[in-house]
CSV table of C-alpha atoms and ligand atoms in Angstrom, one decimal:
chain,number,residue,atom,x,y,z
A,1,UNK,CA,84.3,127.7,125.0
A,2,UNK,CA,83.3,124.2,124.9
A,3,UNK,CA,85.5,121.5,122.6
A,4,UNK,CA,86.1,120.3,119.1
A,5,UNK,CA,87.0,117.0,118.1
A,6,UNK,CA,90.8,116.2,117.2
A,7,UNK,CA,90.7,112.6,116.4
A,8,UNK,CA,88.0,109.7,116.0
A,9,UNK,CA,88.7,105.9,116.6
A,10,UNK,CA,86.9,102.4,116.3
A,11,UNK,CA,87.1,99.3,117.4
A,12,UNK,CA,85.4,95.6,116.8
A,13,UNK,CA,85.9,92.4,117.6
A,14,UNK,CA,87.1,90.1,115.1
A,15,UNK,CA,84.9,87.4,115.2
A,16,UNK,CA,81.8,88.3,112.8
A,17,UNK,CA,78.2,86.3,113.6
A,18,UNK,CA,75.9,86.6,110.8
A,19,UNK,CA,72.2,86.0,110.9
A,20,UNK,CA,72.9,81.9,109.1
A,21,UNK,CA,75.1,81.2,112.3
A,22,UNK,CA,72.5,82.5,114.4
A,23,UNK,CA,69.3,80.8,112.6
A,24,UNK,CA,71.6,77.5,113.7
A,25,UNK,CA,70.5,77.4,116.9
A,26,UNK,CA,67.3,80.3,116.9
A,27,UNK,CA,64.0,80.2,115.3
A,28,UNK,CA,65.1,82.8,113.1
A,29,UNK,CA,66.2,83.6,109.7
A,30,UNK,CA,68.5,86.0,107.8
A,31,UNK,CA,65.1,87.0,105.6
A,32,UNK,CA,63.5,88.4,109.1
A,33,UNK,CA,66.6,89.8,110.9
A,34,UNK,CA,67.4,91.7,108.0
A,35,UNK,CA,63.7,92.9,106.6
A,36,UNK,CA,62.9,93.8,110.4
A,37,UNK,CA,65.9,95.1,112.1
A,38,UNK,CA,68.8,95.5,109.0
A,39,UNK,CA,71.4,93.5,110.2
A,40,UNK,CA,73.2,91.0,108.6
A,41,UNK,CA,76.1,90.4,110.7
A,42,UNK,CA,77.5,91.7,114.4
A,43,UNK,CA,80.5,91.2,115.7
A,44,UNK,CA,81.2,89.4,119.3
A,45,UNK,CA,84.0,88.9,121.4
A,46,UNK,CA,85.9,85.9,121.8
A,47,UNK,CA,88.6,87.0,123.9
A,48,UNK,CA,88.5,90.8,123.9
A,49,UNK,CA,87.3,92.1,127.3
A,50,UNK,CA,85.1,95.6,127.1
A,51,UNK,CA,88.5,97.3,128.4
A,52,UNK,CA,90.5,96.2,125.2
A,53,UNK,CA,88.0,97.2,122.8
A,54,UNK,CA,88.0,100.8,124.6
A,55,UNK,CA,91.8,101.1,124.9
A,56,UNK,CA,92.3,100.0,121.2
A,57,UNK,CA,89.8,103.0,120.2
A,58,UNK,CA,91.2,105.3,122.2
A,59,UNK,CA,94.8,104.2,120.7
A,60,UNK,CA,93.5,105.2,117.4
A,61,UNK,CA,91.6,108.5,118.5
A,62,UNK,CA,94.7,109.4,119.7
A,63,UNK,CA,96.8,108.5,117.2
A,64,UNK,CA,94.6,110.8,114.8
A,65,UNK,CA,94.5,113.4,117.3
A,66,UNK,CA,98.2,113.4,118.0
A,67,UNK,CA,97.8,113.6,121.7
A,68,UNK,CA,100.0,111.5,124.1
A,69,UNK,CA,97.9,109.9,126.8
A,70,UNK,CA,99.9,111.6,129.4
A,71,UNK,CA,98.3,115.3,127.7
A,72,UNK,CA,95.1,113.8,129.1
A,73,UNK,CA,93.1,115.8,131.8
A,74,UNK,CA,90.0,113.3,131.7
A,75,UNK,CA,88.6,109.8,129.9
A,76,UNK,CA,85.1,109.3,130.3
A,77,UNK,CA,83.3,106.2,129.7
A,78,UNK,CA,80.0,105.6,128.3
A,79,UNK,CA,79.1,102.3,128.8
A,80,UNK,CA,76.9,99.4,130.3
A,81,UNK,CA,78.4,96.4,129.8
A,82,UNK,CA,81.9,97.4,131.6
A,83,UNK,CA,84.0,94.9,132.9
A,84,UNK,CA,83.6,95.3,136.4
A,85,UNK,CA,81.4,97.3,138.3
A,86,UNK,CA,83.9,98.7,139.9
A,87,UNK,CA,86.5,100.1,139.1
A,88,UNK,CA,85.2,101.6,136.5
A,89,UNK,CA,86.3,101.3,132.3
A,90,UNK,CA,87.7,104.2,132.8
A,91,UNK,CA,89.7,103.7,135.2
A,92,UNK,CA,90.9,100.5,133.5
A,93,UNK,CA,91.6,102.3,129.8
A,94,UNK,CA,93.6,105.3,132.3
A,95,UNK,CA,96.0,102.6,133.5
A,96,UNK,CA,96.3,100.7,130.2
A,97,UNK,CA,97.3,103.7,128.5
A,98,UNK,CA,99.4,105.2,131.2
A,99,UNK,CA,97.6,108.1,131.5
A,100,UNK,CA,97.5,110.0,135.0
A,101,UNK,CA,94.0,112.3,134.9
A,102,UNK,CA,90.8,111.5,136.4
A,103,UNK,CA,88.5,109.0,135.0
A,104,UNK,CA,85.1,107.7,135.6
A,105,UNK,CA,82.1,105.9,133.7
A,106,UNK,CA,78.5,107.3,132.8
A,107,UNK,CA,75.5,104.9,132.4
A,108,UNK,CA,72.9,106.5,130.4
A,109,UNK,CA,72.4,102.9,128.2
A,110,UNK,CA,72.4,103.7,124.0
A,111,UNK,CA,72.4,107.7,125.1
A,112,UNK,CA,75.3,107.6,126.8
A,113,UNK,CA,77.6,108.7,124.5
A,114,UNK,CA,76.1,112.2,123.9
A,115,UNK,CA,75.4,112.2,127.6
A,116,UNK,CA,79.6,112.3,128.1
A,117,UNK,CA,80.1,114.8,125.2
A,118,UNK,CA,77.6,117.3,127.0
A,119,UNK,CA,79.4,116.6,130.5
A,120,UNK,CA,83.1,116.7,128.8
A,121,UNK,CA,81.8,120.0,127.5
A,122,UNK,CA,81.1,121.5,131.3
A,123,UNK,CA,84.7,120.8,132.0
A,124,UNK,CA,85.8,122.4,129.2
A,125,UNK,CA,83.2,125.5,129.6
A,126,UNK,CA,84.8,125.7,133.0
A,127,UNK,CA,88.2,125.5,132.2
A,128,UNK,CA,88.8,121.9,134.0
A,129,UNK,CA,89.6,119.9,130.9
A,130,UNK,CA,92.2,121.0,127.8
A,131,UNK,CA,92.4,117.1,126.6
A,132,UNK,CA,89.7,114.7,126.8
A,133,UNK,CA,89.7,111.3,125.9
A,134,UNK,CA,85.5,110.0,125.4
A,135,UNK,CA,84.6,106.4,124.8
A,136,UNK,CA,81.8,104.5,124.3
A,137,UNK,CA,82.4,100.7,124.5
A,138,UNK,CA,80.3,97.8,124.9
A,139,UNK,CA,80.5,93.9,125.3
A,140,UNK,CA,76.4,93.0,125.4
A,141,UNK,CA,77.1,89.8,124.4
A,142,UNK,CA,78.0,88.8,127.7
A,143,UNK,CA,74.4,89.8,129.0
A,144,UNK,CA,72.1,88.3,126.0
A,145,UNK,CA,70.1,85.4,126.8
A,146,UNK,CA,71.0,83.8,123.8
A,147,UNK,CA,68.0,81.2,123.6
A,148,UNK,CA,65.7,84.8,123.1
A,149,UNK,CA,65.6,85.8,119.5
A,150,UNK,CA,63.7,88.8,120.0
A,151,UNK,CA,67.5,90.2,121.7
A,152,UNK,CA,70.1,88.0,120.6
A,153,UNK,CA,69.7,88.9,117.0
A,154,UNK,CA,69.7,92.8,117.7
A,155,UNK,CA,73.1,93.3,119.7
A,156,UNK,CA,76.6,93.4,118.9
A,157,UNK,CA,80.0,94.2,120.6
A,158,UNK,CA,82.5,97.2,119.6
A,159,UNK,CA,83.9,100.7,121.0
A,160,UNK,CA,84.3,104.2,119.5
A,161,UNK,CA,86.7,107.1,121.4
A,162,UNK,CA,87.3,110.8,120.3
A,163,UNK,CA,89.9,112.9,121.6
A,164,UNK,CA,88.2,116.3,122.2
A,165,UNK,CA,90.6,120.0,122.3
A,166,UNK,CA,89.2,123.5,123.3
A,167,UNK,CA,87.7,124.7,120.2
A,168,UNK,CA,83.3,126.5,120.0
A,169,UNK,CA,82.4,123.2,117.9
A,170,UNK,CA,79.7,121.6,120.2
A,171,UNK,CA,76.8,124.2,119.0
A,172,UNK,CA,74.0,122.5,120.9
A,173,UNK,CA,72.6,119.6,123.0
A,174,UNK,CA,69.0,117.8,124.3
A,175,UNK,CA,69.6,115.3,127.4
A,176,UNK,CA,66.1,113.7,127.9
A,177,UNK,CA,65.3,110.9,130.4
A,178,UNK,CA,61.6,109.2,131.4
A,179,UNK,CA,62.6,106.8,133.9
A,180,UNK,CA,61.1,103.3,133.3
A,181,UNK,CA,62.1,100.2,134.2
A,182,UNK,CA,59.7,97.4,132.1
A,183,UNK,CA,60.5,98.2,128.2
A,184,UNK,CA,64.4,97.8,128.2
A,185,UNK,CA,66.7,97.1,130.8
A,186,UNK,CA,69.4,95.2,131.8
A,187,UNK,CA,68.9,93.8,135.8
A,188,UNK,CA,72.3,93.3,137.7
A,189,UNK,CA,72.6,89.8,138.7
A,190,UNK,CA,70.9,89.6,142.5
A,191,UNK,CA,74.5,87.4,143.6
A,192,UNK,CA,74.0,85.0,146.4
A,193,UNK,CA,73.1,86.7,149.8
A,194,UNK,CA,71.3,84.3,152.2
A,195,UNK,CA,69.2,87.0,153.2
A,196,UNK,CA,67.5,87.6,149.9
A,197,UNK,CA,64.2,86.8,149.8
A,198,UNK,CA,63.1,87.6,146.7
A,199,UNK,CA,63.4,85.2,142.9
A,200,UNK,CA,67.0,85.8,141.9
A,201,UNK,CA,67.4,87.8,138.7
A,202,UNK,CA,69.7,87.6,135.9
A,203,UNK,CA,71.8,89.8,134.4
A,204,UNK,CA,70.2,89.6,130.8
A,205,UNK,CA,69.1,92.1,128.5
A,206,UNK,CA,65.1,92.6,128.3
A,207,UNK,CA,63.2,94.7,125.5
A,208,UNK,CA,59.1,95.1,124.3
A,209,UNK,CA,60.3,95.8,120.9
A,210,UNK,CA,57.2,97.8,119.6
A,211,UNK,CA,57.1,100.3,122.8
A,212,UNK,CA,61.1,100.6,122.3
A,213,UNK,CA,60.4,101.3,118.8
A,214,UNK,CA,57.2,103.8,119.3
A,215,UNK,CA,60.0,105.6,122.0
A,216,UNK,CA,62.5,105.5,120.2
A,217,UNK,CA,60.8,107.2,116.5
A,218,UNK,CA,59.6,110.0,118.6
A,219,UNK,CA,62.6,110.7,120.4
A,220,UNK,CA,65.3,110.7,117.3
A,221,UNK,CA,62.3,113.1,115.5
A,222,UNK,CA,61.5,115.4,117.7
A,223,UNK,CA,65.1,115.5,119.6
A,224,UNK,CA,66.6,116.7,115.7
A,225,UNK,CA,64.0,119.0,115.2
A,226,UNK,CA,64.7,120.7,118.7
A,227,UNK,CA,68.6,120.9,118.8
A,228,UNK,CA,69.0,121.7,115.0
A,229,UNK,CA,66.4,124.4,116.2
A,230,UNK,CA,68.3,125.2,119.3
A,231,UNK,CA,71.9,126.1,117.5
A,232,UNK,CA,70.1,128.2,115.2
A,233,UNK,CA,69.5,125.8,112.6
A,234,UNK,CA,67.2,124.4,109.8
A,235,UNK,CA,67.1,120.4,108.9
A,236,UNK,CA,68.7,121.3,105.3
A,237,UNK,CA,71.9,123.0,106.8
A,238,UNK,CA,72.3,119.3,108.8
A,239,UNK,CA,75.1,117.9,106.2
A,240,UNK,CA,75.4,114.4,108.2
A,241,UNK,CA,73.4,112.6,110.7
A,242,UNK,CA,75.1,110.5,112.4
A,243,UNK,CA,72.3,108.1,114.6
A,244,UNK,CA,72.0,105.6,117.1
A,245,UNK,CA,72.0,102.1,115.3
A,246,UNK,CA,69.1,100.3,116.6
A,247,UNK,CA,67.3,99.1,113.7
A,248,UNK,CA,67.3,100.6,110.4
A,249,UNK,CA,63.2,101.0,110.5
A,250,UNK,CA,63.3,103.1,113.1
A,251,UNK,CA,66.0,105.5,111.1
A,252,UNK,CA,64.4,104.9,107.8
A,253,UNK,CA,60.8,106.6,110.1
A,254,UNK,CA,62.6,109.5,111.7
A,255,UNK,CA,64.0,110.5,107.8
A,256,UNK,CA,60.4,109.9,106.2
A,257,UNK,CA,59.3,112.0,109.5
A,258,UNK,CA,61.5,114.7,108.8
A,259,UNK,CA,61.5,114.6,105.1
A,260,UNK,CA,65.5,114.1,105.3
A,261,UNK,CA,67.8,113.2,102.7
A,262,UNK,CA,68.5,109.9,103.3
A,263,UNK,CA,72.1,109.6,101.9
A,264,UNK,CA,73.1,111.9,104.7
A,265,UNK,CA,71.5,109.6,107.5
A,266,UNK,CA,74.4,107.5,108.0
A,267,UNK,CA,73.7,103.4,109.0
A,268,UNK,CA,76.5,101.0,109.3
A,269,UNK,CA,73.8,98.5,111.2
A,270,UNK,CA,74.0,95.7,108.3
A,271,UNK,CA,77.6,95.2,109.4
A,272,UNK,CA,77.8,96.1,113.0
A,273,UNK,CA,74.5,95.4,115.0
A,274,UNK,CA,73.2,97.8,117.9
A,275,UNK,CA,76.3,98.3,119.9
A,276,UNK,CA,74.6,100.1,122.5
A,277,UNK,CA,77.2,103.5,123.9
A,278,UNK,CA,79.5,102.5,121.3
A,279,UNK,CA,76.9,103.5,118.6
A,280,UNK,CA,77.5,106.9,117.6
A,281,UNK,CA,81.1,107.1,118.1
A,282,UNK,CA,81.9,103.9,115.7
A,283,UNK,CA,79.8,105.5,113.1
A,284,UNK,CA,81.2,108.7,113.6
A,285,UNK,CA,84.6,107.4,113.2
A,286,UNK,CA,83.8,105.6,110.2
A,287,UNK,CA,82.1,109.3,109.0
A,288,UNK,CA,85.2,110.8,110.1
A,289,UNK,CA,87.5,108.5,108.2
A,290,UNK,CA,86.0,108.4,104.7
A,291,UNK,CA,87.1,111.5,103.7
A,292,UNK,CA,83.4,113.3,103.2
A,293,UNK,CA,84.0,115.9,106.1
A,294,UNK,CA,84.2,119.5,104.5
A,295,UNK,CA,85.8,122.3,107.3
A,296,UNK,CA,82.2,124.2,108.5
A,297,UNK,CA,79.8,120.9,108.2
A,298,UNK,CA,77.0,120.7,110.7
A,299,UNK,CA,76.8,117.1,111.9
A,300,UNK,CA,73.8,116.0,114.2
A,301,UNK,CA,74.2,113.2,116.4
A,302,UNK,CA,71.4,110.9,117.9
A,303,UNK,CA,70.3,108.3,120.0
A,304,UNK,CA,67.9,106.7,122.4
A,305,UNK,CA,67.5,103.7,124.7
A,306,UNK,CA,66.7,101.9,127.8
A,307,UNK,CA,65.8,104.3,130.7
A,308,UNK,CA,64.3,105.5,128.7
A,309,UNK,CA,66.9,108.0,127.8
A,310,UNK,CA,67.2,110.2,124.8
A,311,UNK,CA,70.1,112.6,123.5
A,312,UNK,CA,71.0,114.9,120.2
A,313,UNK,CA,74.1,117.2,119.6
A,314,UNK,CA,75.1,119.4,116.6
A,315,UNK,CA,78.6,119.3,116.2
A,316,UNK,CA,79.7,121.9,113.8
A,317,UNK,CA,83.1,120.0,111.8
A,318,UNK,CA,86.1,122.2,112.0
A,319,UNK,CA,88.9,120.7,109.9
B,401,COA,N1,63.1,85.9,114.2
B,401,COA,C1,61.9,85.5,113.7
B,401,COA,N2,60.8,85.9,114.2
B,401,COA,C2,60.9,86.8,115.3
B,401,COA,C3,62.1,87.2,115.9
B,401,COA,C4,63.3,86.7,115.2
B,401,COA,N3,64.5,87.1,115.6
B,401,COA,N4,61.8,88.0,116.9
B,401,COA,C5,60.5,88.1,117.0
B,401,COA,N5,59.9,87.3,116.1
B,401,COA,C6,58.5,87.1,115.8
B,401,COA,C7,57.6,87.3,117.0
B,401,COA,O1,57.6,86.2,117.9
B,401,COA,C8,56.3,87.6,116.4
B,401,COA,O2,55.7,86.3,116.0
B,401,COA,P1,54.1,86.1,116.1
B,401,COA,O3,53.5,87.1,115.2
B,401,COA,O4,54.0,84.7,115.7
B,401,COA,O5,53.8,86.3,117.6
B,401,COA,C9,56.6,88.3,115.1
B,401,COA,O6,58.0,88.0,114.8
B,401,COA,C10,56.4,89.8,115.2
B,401,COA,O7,57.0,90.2,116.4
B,401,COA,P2,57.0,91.7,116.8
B,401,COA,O8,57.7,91.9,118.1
B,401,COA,O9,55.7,92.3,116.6
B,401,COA,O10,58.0,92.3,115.6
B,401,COA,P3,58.4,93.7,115.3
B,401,COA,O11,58.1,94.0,113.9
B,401,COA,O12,58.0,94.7,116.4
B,401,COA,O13,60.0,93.6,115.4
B,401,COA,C11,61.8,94.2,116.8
B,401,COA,C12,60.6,93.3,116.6
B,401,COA,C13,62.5,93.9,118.1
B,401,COA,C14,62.8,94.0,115.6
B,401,COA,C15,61.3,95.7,116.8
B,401,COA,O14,60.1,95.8,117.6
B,401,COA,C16,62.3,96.7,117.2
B,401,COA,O15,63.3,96.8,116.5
B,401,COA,N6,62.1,97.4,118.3
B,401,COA,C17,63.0,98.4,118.8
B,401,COA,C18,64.2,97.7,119.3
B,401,COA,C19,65.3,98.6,119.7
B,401,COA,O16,65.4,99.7,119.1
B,401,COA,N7,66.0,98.2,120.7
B,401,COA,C20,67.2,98.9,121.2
B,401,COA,C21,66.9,100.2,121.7
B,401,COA,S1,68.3,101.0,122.2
């Protein structure tokens, strides 16, 4: 037994930048942001804190799902640009919805997502979890160095949730991880101890674009190829691919790669930027939402990202 999924939610925040505000201030244009990466607009927060674009998904995942929030036997977080380090997003969406189960956050940067679906599913495979309540949520903005256009023009804010029931629609899953700590990362600030010795870092995002995007080709290839493989699979029974949403290049190489279809490799980068965890669960709600879903469709989810981490799932859609 591991889970299906009962309801899907999204959440952005309502201030849109697109690349013209950002070529205001950055030696950048909307011709190269949206020939190299594919974005033309991200949104960022104003107001909204991580915690309300997580608990605003999660209203709607449930609402879809038609689980009350006191049903719930565990929220898991994916993120990495919570709130505060402690306590955790979850713990925060738990209390804002009223909800009473455990909760905790998973840092496994972009992957993260998948990384929670894979551990939700070893509660349910052990009978520990009847309702769960999965978000990924981000608010990078707050941790761009907004003078570097090499990051500021790749990032945006949002959340996705799903609602997950017992149900055998998780078919198969890859969790990969090369730890390194010089092509993408994200330092926590070094505070203000006396006894510090060393320079004092900041808490900004940092990326070398062209091994990220060497990394990242390889990974969403070879990670489809093996789980697709793994539930028994071939690439042409794949109905949807839902991937991480890091530059539409690096999609566009995995499909030529693969020699996929390219209307069923989903994007929604042009309108919302690389939200990080919250990646494959906004697209996935928006998937789930249009209406395309037929009851037995494969759908392969994928991403990749600082680490390095890497993760896939086939997710077999039962209406
Ligand atoms: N606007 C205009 N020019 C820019 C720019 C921007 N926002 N960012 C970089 N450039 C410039 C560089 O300074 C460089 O100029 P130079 O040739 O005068 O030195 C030139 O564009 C090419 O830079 P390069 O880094 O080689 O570009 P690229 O084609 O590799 O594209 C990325 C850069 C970041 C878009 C690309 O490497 C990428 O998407 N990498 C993966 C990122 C990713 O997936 N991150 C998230 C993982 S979860």
């Amino acid at each position: 037994m591991s889970f299906k999924i009962l309801g899907t939610g999204s959440s952005l925040p309502s201030r849109a930048v697109s690349n013209e505000e950002l070529s205001e201030f950055l030696d950048t244009s909307d011709e190269w942001i949206s020939q190299r990466v594919g974005i033309r607009e991200r949104r960022v927060c104003t107001t909204e804190r991580t915690a309300d674009l997580a608990h605003d998904a999660a209203l709607k995942a449930l609402d879809m799902s038609g689980v009350e929030p006191h049903e719930l036997d565990l929220i898991l977080c994916a993120t990495v640009s919570a709130d505060n380090s402690a306590p955790s997003l979850a713990c925060s969406v738990q209390s804002m919805l009223g909800a009473t189960c455990p909760a905790m956050d998973i840092n496994a940067a972009c992957s993260g997502f998948i990384y929670m679906l894979d551990t939700a599913a070893g509660f349910f495979a052990r009978g520990k979890a009847g309702k769960a309540l999965v978000i990924g949520a981000e608010r990078l903005s707050r941790m761009l160095d907004w003078t570097d256009r090499g990051t500021a023009v790749i990032f945006g804010d949002g959340a996705g949730a799903m609602v997950l029931g017992p149900g055998d629609s998780y078919l198969a899953s890859k969790l990969f991880a090369r730890g390194n700590d010089t092509v993408l990362g994200i330092p926590n600030s070094d505070g203000a101890s006396p006894y510090y010795e060393n320079e004092p870092r900041h808490p900004f995002i940092f990326m070398n674009g062209q091994e990220t995007f060497k990394f990242a080709v390889k990974a969403m290839s070879t990670d489809l190829e093996e789980v697709v493989e793994a539930a028994g699979l071939g690439i042409d029974d794949i109905a949807w691919i839902v991937p991480h949403q890091a530059n539409a290049r690096i999609i566009d190489s995995a499909v030529k790669k693969l020699g996929l279809d390219p209307e069923r490799c989903l994007k929604n980068i042009e309108r919302v930027g690389n939200t990080s965890a919250a990646s494959v669960p906004i697209l996935a709600d928006e998937l789930w939402r249009s209406g395309k879903l037929r009851d037995g469709d494969y759908i392969a989810m994928c991403s990749f990202g600082a680490g390095l981490t890497s993760a896939a799932c086939i997710i077999r859609w039962e209406a």
